[in-house]
Tab-separated table of C-alpha atoms and ligand atoms in Angstrom:
chain	number	residue	atom	x	y	z
A	25	MET	CA	-2.275	-36.083	50.603
A	26	LEU	CA	-0.139	-34.220	47.715
A	27	ILE	CA	0.787	-36.442	44.877
A	28	ARG	CA	3.947	-35.562	43.279
A	29	SER	CA	4.855	-38.676	41.374
A	30	LYS	CA	4.782	-38.217	37.857
A	31	LYS	CA	4.786	-41.822	37.113
A	32	ASP	CA	2.447	-44.066	39.019
A	33	TRP	CA	-0.061	-43.656	41.970
A	34	GLU	CA	1.644	-43.651	45.454
A	35	LEU	CA	-0.977	-44.830	47.249
A	36	PRO	CA	-0.895	-44.063	51.140
A	37	GLU	CA	-1.407	-46.918	53.832
A	38	SER	CA	-5.161	-45.923	54.376
A	39	VAL	CA	-6.057	-46.269	50.731
A	40	VAL	CA	-4.341	-49.807	50.236
A	41	THR	CA	-6.492	-50.974	53.178
A	42	ALA	CA	-9.430	-49.386	51.889
A	43	GLU	CA	-8.751	-51.234	48.684
A	44	ASP	CA	-8.140	-54.747	49.897
A	45	ARG	CA	-11.441	-54.641	51.819
A	46	TYR	CA	-12.937	-53.354	48.516
A	47	ARG	CA	-11.751	-56.343	46.417
A	48	ARG	CA	-12.586	-58.840	49.259
A	49	ARG	CA	-16.295	-57.526	49.428
A	50	ASN	CA	-16.638	-57.789	45.735
A	51	ARG	CA	-15.244	-61.243	45.458
A	52	ARG	CA	-17.684	-62.126	47.967
A	53	ASP	CA	-20.918	-60.412	46.576
A	54	PHE	CA	-19.620	-62.196	43.204
A	55	LEU	CA	-19.711	-65.578	44.629
A	56	LYS	CA	-22.850	-64.994	46.442
A	57	HIS	CA	-24.342	-63.998	43.307
A	58	LEU	CA	-23.062	-67.265	41.507
A	59	GLY	CA	-24.758	-69.095	44.445
A	60	VAL	CA	-21.115	-70.076	45.729
A	61	GLY	CA	-20.656	-70.116	49.327
A	62	THR	CA	-16.740	-70.093	50.047
A	63	ALA	CA	-14.397	-70.615	47.338
A	64	GLY	CA	-11.354	-68.246	47.507
A	65	ALA	CA	-9.625	-71.097	45.387
A	66	LEU	CA	-12.006	-70.548	42.370
A	67	LEU	CA	-10.606	-67.080	41.523
A	68	GLY	CA	-7.048	-67.867	42.880
A	69	GLY	CA	-7.372	-64.828	45.470
A	70	HIS	CA	-7.295	-62.278	42.752
A	71	SER	CA	-9.413	-59.309	42.047
A	72	LEU	CA	-12.411	-60.761	39.979
A	73	PHE	CA	-12.202	-57.802	37.690
A	74	GLY	CA	-8.502	-59.013	36.515
A	75	ALA	CA	-7.714	-57.563	33.472
A	76	SER	CA	-11.223	-56.436	32.662
A	77	GLY	CA	-12.374	-53.005	32.563
A	78	GLY	CA	-9.416	-51.924	31.253
A	79	PHE	CA	-7.316	-51.742	34.254
A	80	PRO	CA	-4.526	-51.174	35.300
A	81	SER	CA	-4.662	-47.821	33.526
A	82	SER	CA	-1.957	-45.081	33.409
A	83	ALA	CA	-1.943	-41.501	33.681
A	84	ASN	CA	-3.063	-38.835	30.988
A	85	PRO	CA	0.144	-36.405	31.531
A	86	ALA	CA	-2.462	-33.551	30.546
A	87	TYR	CA	-4.249	-34.316	33.769
A	88	LEU	CA	-1.632	-34.847	36.394
A	89	PRO	CA	-2.608	-33.619	39.936
A	90	GLY	CA	-0.038	-30.656	39.582
A	91	ASP	CA	-0.549	-28.330	42.402
A	92	LEU	CA	-3.841	-29.807	43.462
A	93	LYS	CA	-4.060	-31.693	46.664
A	94	VAL	CA	-5.772	-35.047	45.937
A	95	THR	CA	-8.440	-36.106	48.416
A	96	PRO	CA	-7.796	-39.219	50.389
A	97	TYR	CA	-9.654	-42.311	48.874
A	98	ASP	CA	-11.574	-42.904	52.042
A	99	LEU	CA	-13.115	-39.522	52.114
A	100	ILE	CA	-14.144	-39.704	48.239
A	101	THR	CA	-15.840	-42.729	48.792
A	102	SER	CA	-17.929	-42.123	52.001
A	103	TYR	CA	-18.836	-38.718	51.436
A	104	ASN	CA	-21.271	-39.043	48.627
A	105	ASN	CA	-24.724	-37.712	46.810
A	106	PHE	CA	-26.356	-40.607	45.304
A	107	TYR	CA	-29.935	-40.128	46.441
A	108	GLU	CA	-31.184	-43.291	45.107
A	109	PHE	CA	-29.125	-44.911	48.044
A	110	GLY	CA	-30.307	-42.279	50.718
A	111	LEU	CA	-30.019	-38.369	51.103
A	112	GLY	CA	-27.033	-38.291	53.742
A	113	LYS	CA	-23.566	-38.172	52.661
A	114	ASP	CA	-22.809	-41.262	54.640
A	115	GLU	CA	-25.509	-43.392	53.446
A	116	PRO	CA	-24.537	-44.576	49.736
A	117	LYS	CA	-21.508	-46.078	50.877
A	118	VAL	CA	-23.692	-48.418	53.319
A	119	ASN	CA	-26.605	-48.583	51.101
A	120	ALA	CA	-25.114	-49.123	47.502
A	121	ASN	CA	-23.385	-52.336	48.992
A	122	MET	CA	-26.063	-54.087	50.576
A	123	GLY	CA	-26.518	-56.489	47.633
A	124	TRP	CA	-27.313	-54.124	44.783
A	125	MET	CA	-25.299	-55.272	41.757
A	126	SER	CA	-23.404	-52.908	39.434
A	127	GLU	CA	-21.706	-55.957	37.555
A	128	PRO	CA	-22.841	-57.305	34.995
A	129	TRP	CA	-24.168	-53.907	33.443
A	130	THR	CA	-25.560	-53.339	29.966
A	131	VAL	CA	-25.411	-49.872	28.576
A	132	GLU	CA	-27.531	-48.598	25.366
A	133	ILE	CA	-26.554	-45.975	22.944
A	134	GLY	CA	-29.229	-44.608	20.821
A	135	GLY	CA	-31.408	-41.949	19.295
A	136	GLN	CA	-30.188	-39.990	16.506
A	137	VAL	CA	-27.050	-42.033	15.618
A	138	ARG	CA	-25.701	-44.155	12.662
A	139	ASN	CA	-24.324	-46.877	15.226
A	140	PRO	CA	-26.912	-47.721	17.785
A	141	LEU	CA	-25.300	-50.023	20.189
A	142	LYS	CA	-26.504	-52.062	23.371
A	143	LEU	CA	-23.434	-53.878	25.130
A	144	ASP	CA	-21.619	-54.609	28.186
A	145	VAL	CA	-19.689	-52.047	29.875
A	146	ASN	CA	-16.587	-53.992	29.452
A	147	GLU	CA	-17.233	-54.390	25.971
A	148	LEU	CA	-17.817	-50.579	25.600
A	149	ILE	CA	-14.533	-49.698	27.193
A	150	LYS	CA	-12.680	-52.187	24.916
A	151	LYS	CA	-14.492	-50.386	21.777
A	152	VAL	CA	-13.241	-46.850	23.117
A	153	GLY	CA	-9.872	-47.866	23.303
A	154	GLY	CA	-9.240	-48.689	27.300
A	155	ILE	CA	-9.034	-46.147	30.309
A	156	GLU	CA	-6.779	-43.633	31.405
A	157	GLN	CA	-6.301	-41.549	34.819
A	158	ARG	CA	-6.971	-37.854	35.354
A	159	VAL	CA	-7.059	-35.776	38.500
A	160	TYR	CA	-10.063	-33.245	38.297
A	161	ARG	CA	-11.482	-30.855	40.773
A	162	HIS	CA	-14.929	-31.688	41.828
A	163	ARG	CA	-17.349	-28.832	43.006
A	164	CYS	CA	-20.832	-29.831	44.272
A	165	VAL	CA	-23.567	-26.961	43.907
A	166	GLU	CA	-23.805	-27.331	47.949
A	167	ALA	CA	-20.140	-25.364	48.143
A	168	TRP	CA	-18.137	-28.191	49.062
A	169	SER	CA	-14.965	-29.683	46.796
A	170	MET	CA	-12.785	-32.606	46.282
A	171	VAL	CA	-9.897	-33.201	43.943
A	172	VAL	CA	-10.449	-36.697	42.655
A	173	PRO	CA	-8.091	-39.039	40.636
A	174	TRP	CA	-10.683	-40.768	38.355
A	175	ASP	CA	-10.055	-43.478	35.732
A	176	GLY	CA	-11.918	-43.724	32.724
A	177	PHE	CA	-12.246	-42.505	29.220
A	178	ALA	CA	-13.037	-39.505	27.242
A	179	LEU	CA	-16.764	-38.860	26.388
A	180	SER	CA	-15.954	-37.713	22.829
A	181	LYS	CA	-14.804	-41.328	22.257
A	182	LEU	CA	-18.107	-42.703	23.002
A	183	VAL	CA	-19.857	-40.050	20.810
A	184	ALA	CA	-17.425	-40.991	17.802
A	185	LEU	CA	-18.320	-44.597	18.272
A	186	ALA	CA	-22.106	-43.648	18.321
A	187	ASP	CA	-21.447	-41.826	15.247
A	188	PRO	CA	-24.176	-39.082	15.581
A	189	LYS	CA	-26.509	-38.009	12.494
A	190	PRO	CA	-26.444	-34.127	12.070
A	191	GLU	CA	-29.437	-33.709	13.720
A	192	ALA	CA	-28.022	-34.936	16.936
A	193	LYS	CA	-27.652	-31.824	18.873
A	194	PHE	CA	-27.601	-33.132	22.587
A	195	LEU	CA	-26.638	-36.207	24.716
A	196	GLN	CA	-29.110	-37.416	27.415
A	197	MET	CA	-27.846	-39.755	30.090
A	198	THR	CA	-29.983	-41.910	32.504
A	199	THR	CA	-29.234	-43.769	35.737
A	200	PHE	CA	-30.779	-47.020	36.038
A	201	PHE	CA	-34.099	-47.478	37.272
A	202	ASP	CA	-34.862	-50.386	39.606
A	203	PRO	CA	-37.382	-49.414	42.485
A	204	LYS	CA	-38.033	-53.167	43.428
A	205	ASN	CA	-34.446	-53.312	44.594
A	206	VAL	CA	-33.449	-49.559	45.393
A	207	PRO	CA	-35.470	-48.286	48.177
A	208	GLY	CA	-34.739	-44.592	47.441
A	209	GLN	CA	-36.417	-45.010	44.129
A	210	ARG	CA	-39.507	-45.912	45.959
A	211	THR	CA	-39.594	-42.263	47.219
A	212	ASN	CA	-40.252	-39.159	45.766
A	213	ASN	CA	-37.356	-37.244	46.809
A	214	LEU	CA	-36.405	-37.300	43.038
A	215	ASP	CA	-38.156	-37.651	39.707
A	216	TRP	CA	-36.640	-41.145	38.696
A	217	PRO	CA	-34.457	-42.148	37.034
A	218	TYR	CA	-32.144	-39.626	37.467
A	219	LEU	CA	-31.539	-37.628	34.119
A	220	GLU	CA	-28.748	-35.359	32.620
A	221	GLY	CA	-27.733	-33.831	29.616
A	222	LEU	CA	-24.961	-31.939	27.681
A	223	ARG	CA	-25.026	-29.856	24.456
A	224	LEU	CA	-23.212	-32.415	22.058
A	225	ASP	CA	-20.139	-29.691	21.731
A	226	GLU	CA	-19.801	-29.864	25.469
A	227	ALA	CA	-20.011	-33.943	25.220
A	228	ASN	CA	-17.159	-33.331	22.959
A	229	ASN	CA	-15.053	-30.905	24.596
A	230	GLU	CA	-11.801	-32.824	25.950
A	231	LEU	CA	-12.659	-32.506	29.647
A	232	SER	CA	-16.067	-34.385	29.478
A	233	PHE	CA	-15.264	-37.969	30.940
A	234	ILE	CA	-16.860	-40.954	31.492
A	235	ALA	CA	-15.475	-42.411	34.926
A	236	THR	CA	-15.238	-46.123	35.611
A	237	GLY	CA	-12.546	-45.924	38.326
A	238	ILE	CA	-10.900	-44.023	41.203
A	239	TYR	CA	-7.473	-44.243	42.367
A	240	GLY	CA	-6.705	-46.851	39.834
A	241	ARG	CA	-9.497	-49.138	40.803
A	242	PRO	CA	-12.687	-49.816	39.722
A	243	ILE	CA	-15.164	-47.255	40.680
A	244	PRO	CA	-17.205	-48.088	44.065
A	245	ASN	CA	-21.046	-48.265	43.746
A	246	GLN	CA	-21.470	-45.143	45.922
A	247	ASN	CA	-19.591	-43.193	43.497
A	248	GLY	CA	-21.754	-44.332	40.303
A	249	ALA	CA	-20.547	-47.976	39.287
A	250	PRO	CA	-19.925	-49.044	36.802
A	251	LEU	CA	-19.677	-45.816	34.889
A	252	ARG	CA	-20.620	-42.188	35.481
A	253	LEU	CA	-20.620	-38.576	33.953
A	254	VAL	CA	-17.731	-36.521	35.047
A	255	VAL	CA	-17.625	-32.436	33.484
A	256	PRO	CA	-15.354	-30.862	35.916
A	257	TRP	CA	-16.167	-27.354	35.054
A	258	LYS	CA	-19.856	-27.532	35.987
A	259	TYR	CA	-21.482	-28.391	39.202
A	260	GLY	CA	-21.333	-31.968	40.640
A	261	PHE	CA	-24.893	-32.819	40.155
A	262	LYS	CA	-24.484	-32.938	36.158
A	263	GLY	CA	-22.334	-36.082	37.006
A	264	VAL	CA	-24.770	-38.351	36.422
A	265	LYS	CA	-24.252	-41.760	38.133
A	266	SER	CA	-24.551	-45.531	37.216
A	267	ILE	CA	-25.674	-44.636	33.521
A	268	VAL	CA	-27.616	-47.025	31.498
A	269	LYS	CA	-28.445	-45.079	28.462
A	270	PHE	CA	-26.827	-42.580	26.391
A	271	ASP	CA	-29.505	-40.698	24.008
A	272	PHE	CA	-28.671	-38.568	21.154
A	273	THR	CA	-31.379	-35.850	20.684
A	274	THR	CA	-32.580	-33.129	18.803
A	275	ARG	CA	-33.915	-31.050	21.646
A	276	GLN	CA	-32.484	-29.980	24.826
A	277	PRO	CA	-33.045	-32.977	27.421
A	278	ARG	CA	-34.387	-32.606	30.916
A	279	ASN	CA	-32.068	-32.904	33.664
A	280	THR	CA	-33.286	-33.763	37.108
A	281	TRP	CA	-32.552	-30.737	39.251
A	282	GLN	CA	-34.081	-28.473	36.642
A	283	VAL	CA	-37.155	-30.353	36.992
A	284	MET	CA	-37.120	-30.528	40.638
A	285	ALA	CA	-36.298	-26.922	41.485
A	286	PRO	CA	-36.339	-24.861	38.267
A	287	GLN	CA	-35.666	-21.569	39.969
A	288	GLU	CA	-32.585	-22.783	41.459
A	289	TYR	CA	-30.903	-25.099	38.907
A	290	GLY	CA	-30.605	-24.735	35.178
A	291	PHE	CA	-29.272	-26.952	32.416
A	292	TYR	CA	-25.876	-25.391	32.031
A	293	ALA	CA	-24.717	-25.595	35.837
A	294	ASN	CA	-21.367	-24.060	35.203
A	295	VAL	CA	-19.578	-23.285	38.338
A	296	ASN	CA	-19.616	-19.743	38.701
A	297	PRO	CA	-18.641	-17.716	41.868
A	298	LYS	CA	-20.112	-14.498	40.636
A	299	VAL	CA	-23.592	-16.139	40.171
A	300	ASP	CA	-24.873	-17.015	43.787
A	301	HIS	CA	-27.497	-19.746	44.432
A	302	PRO	CA	-30.619	-18.330	45.582
A	303	ARG	CA	-29.947	-19.477	49.081
A	304	TRP	CA	-26.201	-19.072	49.295
A	305	SER	CA	-23.115	-17.747	48.163
A	306	GLN	CA	-21.149	-19.771	45.424
A	307	ALA	CA	-17.914	-17.360	45.895
A	308	THR	CA	-16.126	-20.108	48.138
A	309	GLU	CA	-16.042	-23.585	48.505
A	310	ARG	CA	-15.478	-25.917	51.694
A	311	VAL	CA	-12.659	-28.314	50.954
A	312	ILE	CA	-13.527	-31.774	52.015
A	313	GLY	CA	-10.633	-33.220	54.271
A	314	SER	CA	-8.901	-30.097	55.181
A	315	GLY	CA	-10.490	-29.528	58.577
A	316	PHE	CA	-13.529	-27.724	59.837
A	317	PHE	CA	-11.845	-24.050	60.063
A	318	ALA	CA	-8.930	-24.453	57.598
A	319	GLY	CA	-10.972	-25.546	54.640
A	320	LYS	CA	-12.241	-22.700	52.719
A	321	GLN	CA	-10.972	-21.506	49.342
A	322	ASP	CA	-12.093	-19.144	46.542
A	323	THR	CA	-14.177	-20.774	43.587
A	324	LEU	CA	-12.668	-19.979	40.422
A	325	MET	CA	-14.821	-19.466	37.279
A	326	PHE	CA	-15.437	-22.600	35.638
A	327	ASN	CA	-13.977	-24.459	38.529
A	328	GLY	CA	-10.840	-23.415	37.258
A	329	TYR	CA	-11.167	-24.953	33.541
A	330	GLU	CA	-11.939	-21.629	31.774
A	331	LYS	CA	-9.077	-22.036	29.341
A	332	GLN	CA	-10.721	-25.298	28.225
A	333	VAL	CA	-14.434	-24.541	28.278
A	334	ALA	CA	-14.900	-20.795	27.669
A	335	SER	CA	-15.145	-20.752	24.255
A	336	LEU	CA	-18.487	-23.173	24.532
A	337	TYR	CA	-20.644	-20.048	25.749
A	338	GLY	CA	-19.158	-17.122	23.486
A	339	GLY	CA	-22.795	-15.979	23.021
A	340	LEU	CA	-24.433	-17.090	26.150
A	341	ASP	CA	-25.301	-14.645	29.040
A	342	LEU	CA	-24.130	-16.996	31.982
A	343	ARG	CA	-26.446	-15.206	34.586
A	344	ARG	CA	-29.456	-16.056	32.821
A	345	ASN	CA	-28.099	-19.470	31.341
A	346	TYR	CA	-27.077	-20.836	34.758
B	412	MTE	N1	-27.956	-40.944	39.907
B	412	MTE	C1	-27.502	-40.076	40.552
B	412	MTE	N2	-26.461	-39.305	40.267
B	412	MTE	C2	-25.941	-38.342	40.945
B	412	MTE	C3	-26.464	-37.976	41.946
B	412	MTE	C4	-27.679	-38.618	42.719
B	412	MTE	O1	-28.145	-38.345	43.605
B	412	MTE	N3	-28.185	-39.682	41.676
B	412	MTE	N4	-25.965	-36.920	42.735
B	412	MTE	C5	-25.167	-35.815	42.116
B	412	MTE	C6	-24.465	-34.725	43.062
B	412	MTE	S1	-25.511	-33.385	43.357
B	412	MTE	C7	-23.087	-34.900	42.979
B	412	MTE	S2	-22.187	-33.815	43.897
B	412	MTE	C8	-22.154	-35.862	42.499
B	412	MTE	C9	-21.396	-36.661	43.713
B	412	MTE	O2	-20.723	-37.411	43.403
B	412	MTE	P1	-19.829	-38.225	44.244
B	412	MTE	O3	-20.703	-39.001	45.310
B	412	MTE	O4	-18.872	-39.182	43.340
B	412	MTE	O5	-18.659	-37.252	44.871
B	412	MTE	O6	-23.022	-37.194	41.826
B	412	MTE	C10	-24.125	-36.331	41.074
B	412	MTE	N5	-24.509	-37.654	40.325
B	413	MO	MO1	-23.800	-31.773	43.922
């Protein structure tokens, strides 16, 4: 689907249908959680999210789709990596929606900051001034890609809110840890909880984004509800999902995939077609949704965001610091 509209999202039929299902399901789960059986009247047949979460959002004109072909909603939300809910691409959509709750959700902001906070995610969204829409390329280290219309807010706004002390040089972000309710976290497929980190100047780059939605709707569980990191010039694994903690540190944080396989994954994980993965080429990528034969394209340096981020890595050998 090629979105040309400069104003608002023109949703194709399939997306609208998916959204309807989405809202119905959330209403059901919410009522179940409250111990209410059937009570459509209670919420007046409206999304329980209503005005909370900052929706409806409006497009940031700097990140319109332009020539990018936006991936259909159904693919973005059914082809996922979220090992907490299974290793298969089709598993998170099923397993993250079998009673696991991403609402209510508390976020902790701490470490080397002047303004440590512990607050509800909707409160956080208010404090950072609401949300906006941005269309970004999304390139997984496994050599597939999509184009996603995210909703959310600039990570720099959260950094400003936290007011880091001079000794804060990095930002570590942590996924929830709930092995009792999330079977994936009872395996040792990864070292739980999932961790990621950025240098503070990377976190403050204009592109760094905290996503709370997709296609103008609250982000589904399988994509990292209720908030996840999006850093489009890096491989997708940097985009830690379902964050509970933002920790400002003096030292470079650990990150899950580097801990798992240091010979294959580093801290920076900048998209780089010239530095192959030890087991496959990174020169091209399979475009999800474009068909089995048609769907290869060249991978771009920094995933096409060189202009915005190249200056962050002036003194760095990107072959060694991969
Ligand atoms: N907590 C957590 N975050 C995660 C992952 C994960 O397994 N667990 N997978 C990462 C990988 S490898 C990718 S490519 C993206 C996938 O995001 P998507 O499912 O929204 O496309 O999430 C990243 N964030
Ligand atoms: Mo990935």
